[in-house]
Amino acid sequence: MSAPKRLFIKTYGCQMNVYDSERMADVLSPLGYVAADTPDGADLVVLNTCHIREKATEKVYSELGKLKEMRDERLAEGGARMTIAVAGCVAQAEGEEIMRRQPAVDLVVGPQAYHQLPELIARSHRARGERLSADFAPEDKFDALAPAGRKANGVTAFLTVQEGCDKFCTFCVVPYTRGPEWSRDPATIEAEARDLAAQGVREVTLLGQNVNAYAGGLAALVRRLAAIPGLDRIRYTTSHPRDMDEDLIAAHAEVPELMPYLHLPVQSGSDKILKAMNRSHTADSYLKLIEKIRAARPDIAISGDFIVGFPGERDSDFEATLALVREVNHAAAFSFKYSRRPGTPASAMPGQVAEEVKDERLARLNALLDEQARAFNAAQVGRTLPVLFERPGRHPGQLIGRSPYLQAVHATAPDRLIGQIVPVKIENAARMSLGGTLGGGVLAEELQPA
Ligand code: SAH
Ligand code: SF4
Ligand code: F3S
């Protein structure tokens, strides 16, 4: 073991990157790397990047520019040289191009090669020769980033169970940056979950780009993990409507540990646009699916993703999206302006939509989604919800936790309740959070699945 070195990882994009960043830190810790909160004075900086929209990618280059300045300043003052690494989806998508645009970058490492990080760093230190590692070999990745020794970091945790995508929505880079769909072995996942539970983790969120395409069935995996003592809450994200099978819907009715929240992106309410997106569902089939899910679990909170201004989207298509949103009634949702991604089929489609039109549609959609989210939160006032307290809140004496519906809930409560699931009577609601008081008697009955 060498002298401690400071490691700063900056994470962009989705939860899978959050998970991967933690695993990178794990793989580097035997080499003496200790986490730092800022790039200032760090020996190694890793940017774990996202390629999903143009803005996400551009952020990476502006950050790299700042890091280069920081490094040059430090070298001028006689300090040690900071190593700069780019990981994640931009690394996978752009590879060598990154080093051409920003020569200060020492190494580029794609999402399936994080187990090679120690070697890549050593090589770049020695020779600055072989800098690129962006091959797909997912099994290696998770074998090497072993679950054993993973240090829990709080009472909730992400757990990647599936990675990659075979859906090829015409707007999306993920099938190219994360490779084909593959699933981790259930026994390894269970071992990792047991290890987390033994460290006090009460809630896991199973991650995958298409998590419900998990081989062998996500429902079976959920049931298996639900049996682990101490693991009281299970969530999963992100799901594709096509893979929402009967067994998984049934699990929402039968498994109390499975939380009543479902992120099930529809993207658009127009069949013409859905077809052009290659989404494999129609507005109607999506609504029927939601109906089935609500029949199994009436109180389930539905969330989703939307894209406005996809090529060829006319006013009437956008109106169809608003109509679908009204029909579904979301608890939460994310909406994006279509961003043209190099190499994706949609980027070459005719009928690209003007920026002002996208802006206007996004504002209208957001106003509607906002209204729905506020109404969903407001509907909790007066109910008593089981809240898993996660950490101290902003005000002294306050804790923050989550309701089953993934709402942030704050309440005055002692620190010893962190990691406990406690009944909280909800007294006020805002767009993003709820406030309440401890106690409040019995839990709302409909929270107990049949
Ligand atoms: N696997 C998930 C999410 C992938 S990315 C799924 O199937 O839904 C998260 C969200 O980013 C997508 O749901 C989509 O709404 C949005 N997105 C993806 N590519 C985009 C693009 N080119 N422009 C704008 N939004 C995009
Ligand atoms: Fe992208 Fe579609 Fe795959 Fe989701 S399902 S990751 S949106 S290609
Ligand atoms: Fe972004 Fe890659 Fe996740 S493109 S959204 S970090 S899978």
Short mmCIF file of N, CA and C in Angstrom, two decimals, residues 199-258:
data_model
loop_
_atom_site.label_atom_id
_atom_site.label_comp_id
_atom_site.label_asym_id
_atom_site.label_seq_id
_atom_site.Cartn_x
_atom_site.Cartn_y
_atom_site.Cartn_z
N GLN A 199 -24.84 -4.21 6.23
CA GLN A 199 -24.24 -2.93 6.61
C GLN A 199 -25.29 -1.86 6.91
N GLY A 200 -26.54 -2.28 6.99
CA GLY A 200 -27.58 -1.33 7.40
C GLY A 200 -28.38 -0.72 6.26
N VAL A 201 -28.14 -1.18 5.04
CA VAL A 201 -28.93 -0.66 3.92
C VAL A 201 -30.35 -1.24 4.01
N ARG A 202 -31.34 -0.36 3.96
CA ARG A 202 -32.73 -0.81 4.07
C ARG A 202 -33.44 -0.82 2.73
N GLU A 203 -32.90 -0.06 1.77
CA GLU A 203 -33.58 0.08 0.49
C GLU A 203 -32.57 -0.04 -0.66
N VAL A 204 -32.88 -0.89 -1.64
CA VAL A 204 -32.04 -0.92 -2.84
C VAL A 204 -32.88 -0.53 -4.06
N THR A 205 -32.23 0.19 -4.95
CA THR A 205 -32.84 0.49 -6.24
C THR A 205 -32.08 -0.29 -7.30
N LEU A 206 -32.77 -1.23 -7.91
CA LEU A 206 -32.14 -2.06 -8.94
C LEU A 206 -32.05 -1.25 -10.22
N LEU A 207 -30.86 -1.22 -10.79
CA LEU A 207 -30.64 -0.36 -11.95
C LEU A 207 -30.41 -1.17 -13.22
N GLY A 208 -30.90 -0.61 -14.31
CA GLY A 208 -30.60 -1.13 -15.63
C GLY A 208 -31.13 -0.14 -16.65
N GLN A 209 -30.49 -0.05 -17.81
CA GLN A 209 -31.04 0.81 -18.87
C GLN A 209 -32.41 0.29 -19.28
N ASN A 210 -32.58 -1.02 -19.17
CA ASN A 210 -33.87 -1.67 -19.40
C ASN A 210 -34.01 -2.72 -18.30
N VAL A 211 -34.19 -2.24 -17.10
CA VAL A 211 -34.06 -3.14 -15.95
C VAL A 211 -35.11 -4.24 -16.00
N ASN A 212 -36.28 -3.96 -16.57
CA ASN A 212 -37.31 -5.00 -16.59
C ASN A 212 -37.10 -6.00 -17.74
N ALA A 213 -36.01 -5.81 -18.50
CA ALA A 213 -35.62 -6.84 -19.47
C ALA A 213 -34.64 -7.82 -18.80
N TYR A 214 -34.54 -7.75 -17.47
CA TYR A 214 -33.61 -8.61 -16.75
C TYR A 214 -33.84 -10.08 -17.11
N ALA A 215 -32.79 -10.77 -17.52
CA ALA A 215 -32.90 -12.17 -17.95
C ALA A 215 -33.37 -13.04 -16.78
N GLY A 216 -34.35 -13.89 -17.04
CA GLY A 216 -34.87 -14.72 -15.97
C GLY A 216 -36.03 -14.04 -15.26
N GLY A 217 -36.30 -12.80 -15.63
CA GLY A 217 -37.46 -12.10 -15.07
C GLY A 217 -37.10 -11.22 -13.89
N LEU A 218 -37.46 -9.95 -14.00
CA LEU A 218 -37.16 -9.05 -12.89
C LEU A 218 -37.99 -9.40 -11.65
N ALA A 219 -39.22 -9.88 -11.89
CA ALA A 219 -40.09 -10.21 -10.76
C ALA A 219 -39.46 -11.29 -9.88
N ALA A 220 -38.88 -12.30 -10.52
CA ALA A 220 -38.25 -13.38 -9.75
C ALA A 220 -37.09 -12.83 -8.92
N LEU A 221 -36.35 -11.93 -9.51
CA LEU A 221 -35.23 -11.32 -8.78
C LEU A 221 -35.73 -10.49 -7.60
N VAL A 222 -36.79 -9.73 -7.84
CA VAL A 222 -37.37 -8.90 -6.77
C VAL A 222 -37.82 -9.79 -5.61
N ARG A 223 -38.50 -10.88 -5.95
CA ARG A 223 -38.98 -11.78 -4.89
C ARG A 223 -37.81 -12.37 -4.11
N ARG A 224 -36.76 -12.71 -4.81
CA ARG A 224 -35.58 -13.28 -4.17
C ARG A 224 -34.94 -12.27 -3.22
N LEU A 225 -34.82 -11.04 -3.65
CA LEU A 225 -34.18 -10.02 -2.82
C LEU A 225 -35.08 -9.61 -1.66
N ALA A 226 -36.40 -9.67 -1.89
CA ALA A 226 -37.35 -9.28 -0.84
C ALA A 226 -37.22 -10.19 0.38
N ALA A 227 -36.70 -11.41 0.17
CA ALA A 227 -36.56 -12.36 1.27
C ALA A 227 -35.34 -12.06 2.16
N ILE A 228 -34.51 -11.14 1.75
CA ILE A 228 -33.30 -10.84 2.53
C ILE A 228 -33.68 -10.06 3.79
N PRO A 229 -33.31 -10.57 4.96
CA PRO A 229 -33.67 -9.88 6.20
C PRO A 229 -33.05 -8.47 6.23
N GLY A 230 -33.85 -7.51 6.64
CA GLY A 230 -33.35 -6.14 6.76
C GLY A 230 -33.57 -5.29 5.52
N LEU A 231 -33.72 -5.98 4.39
CA LEU A 231 -33.97 -5.24 3.14
C LEU A 231 -35.47 -5.04 3.00
N ASP A 232 -35.93 -3.85 3.32
CA ASP A 232 -37.38 -3.64 3.42
C ASP A 232 -37.99 -2.94 2.23
N ARG A 233 -37.14 -2.33 1.42
CA ARG A 233 -37.69 -1.61 0.27
C ARG A 233 -36.89 -1.92 -0.99
N ILE A 234 -37.62 -2.20 -2.05
CA ILE A 234 -36.99 -2.46 -3.34
C ILE A 234 -37.64 -1.56 -4.39
N ARG A 235 -36.78 -0.94 -5.18
CA ARG A 235 -37.25 -0.13 -6.31
C ARG A 235 -36.47 -0.59 -7.53
N TYR A 236 -36.92 -0.17 -8.70
CA TYR A 236 -36.14 -0.47 -9.91
C TYR A 236 -36.35 0.62 -10.94
N THR A 237 -35.34 0.85 -11.75
CA THR A 237 -35.42 1.85 -12.80
C THR A 237 -34.28 1.61 -13.79
N THR A 238 -34.45 1.87 -15.10
CA THR A 238 -35.62 2.34 -15.80
C THR A 238 -36.26 1.19 -16.56
N SER A 239 -37.56 1.26 -16.71
CA SER A 239 -38.27 0.18 -17.39
C SER A 239 -38.72 0.61 -18.77
N HIS A 240 -38.82 -0.37 -19.64
CA HIS A 240 -39.40 -0.13 -20.96
C HIS A 240 -40.79 -0.76 -20.97
N PRO A 241 -41.78 -0.05 -21.52
CA PRO A 241 -43.15 -0.60 -21.54
C PRO A 241 -43.21 -2.01 -22.15
N ARG A 242 -42.36 -2.26 -23.15
CA ARG A 242 -42.40 -3.56 -23.82
C ARG A 242 -42.07 -4.72 -22.89
N ASP A 243 -41.26 -4.48 -21.88
CA ASP A 243 -40.82 -5.57 -21.00
C ASP A 243 -41.58 -5.64 -19.68
N MET A 244 -42.70 -4.93 -19.61
CA MET A 244 -43.49 -4.90 -18.37
C MET A 244 -44.39 -6.13 -18.35
N ASP A 245 -43.86 -7.28 -17.92
CA ASP A 245 -44.62 -8.52 -18.06
C ASP A 245 -45.59 -8.76 -16.89
N GLU A 246 -46.45 -9.77 -17.09
CA GLU A 246 -47.51 -10.08 -16.11
C GLU A 246 -46.92 -10.34 -14.72
N ASP A 247 -45.82 -11.05 -14.70
CA ASP A 247 -45.23 -11.44 -13.42
C ASP A 247 -44.77 -10.21 -12.64
N LEU A 248 -44.22 -9.26 -13.35
CA LEU A 248 -43.74 -8.04 -12.67
C LEU A 248 -44.93 -7.22 -12.17
N ILE A 249 -45.97 -7.17 -12.98
CA ILE A 249 -47.18 -6.46 -12.55
C ILE A 249 -47.76 -7.15 -11.30
N ALA A 250 -47.77 -8.47 -11.33
CA ALA A 250 -48.28 -9.23 -10.17
C ALA A 250 -47.43 -8.96 -8.93
N ALA A 251 -46.13 -8.84 -9.14
CA ALA A 251 -45.24 -8.57 -8.00
C ALA A 251 -45.63 -7.27 -7.30
N HIS A 252 -46.09 -6.31 -8.09
CA HIS A 252 -46.51 -5.04 -7.48
C HIS A 252 -47.72 -5.23 -6.57
N ALA A 253 -48.52 -6.25 -6.85
CA ALA A 253 -49.67 -6.53 -5.99
C ALA A 253 -49.27 -7.38 -4.79
N GLU A 254 -48.23 -8.20 -4.97
CA GLU A 254 -47.97 -9.26 -3.97
C GLU A 254 -46.77 -9.03 -3.06
N VAL A 255 -45.82 -8.25 -3.50
CA VAL A 255 -44.57 -8.12 -2.72
C VAL A 255 -44.57 -6.80 -1.96
N PRO A 256 -44.76 -6.84 -0.65
CA PRO A 256 -44.85 -5.58 0.11
C PRO A 256 -43.57 -4.76 0.03
N GLU A 257 -42.44 -5.41 -0.16
CA GLU A 257 -41.17 -4.68 -0.23
C GLU A 257 -41.03 -3.88 -1.53
N LEU A 258 -41.78 -4.27 -2.54
CA LEU A 258 -41.68 -3.56 -3.81
C LEU A 258 -42.47 -2.26 -3.71
#
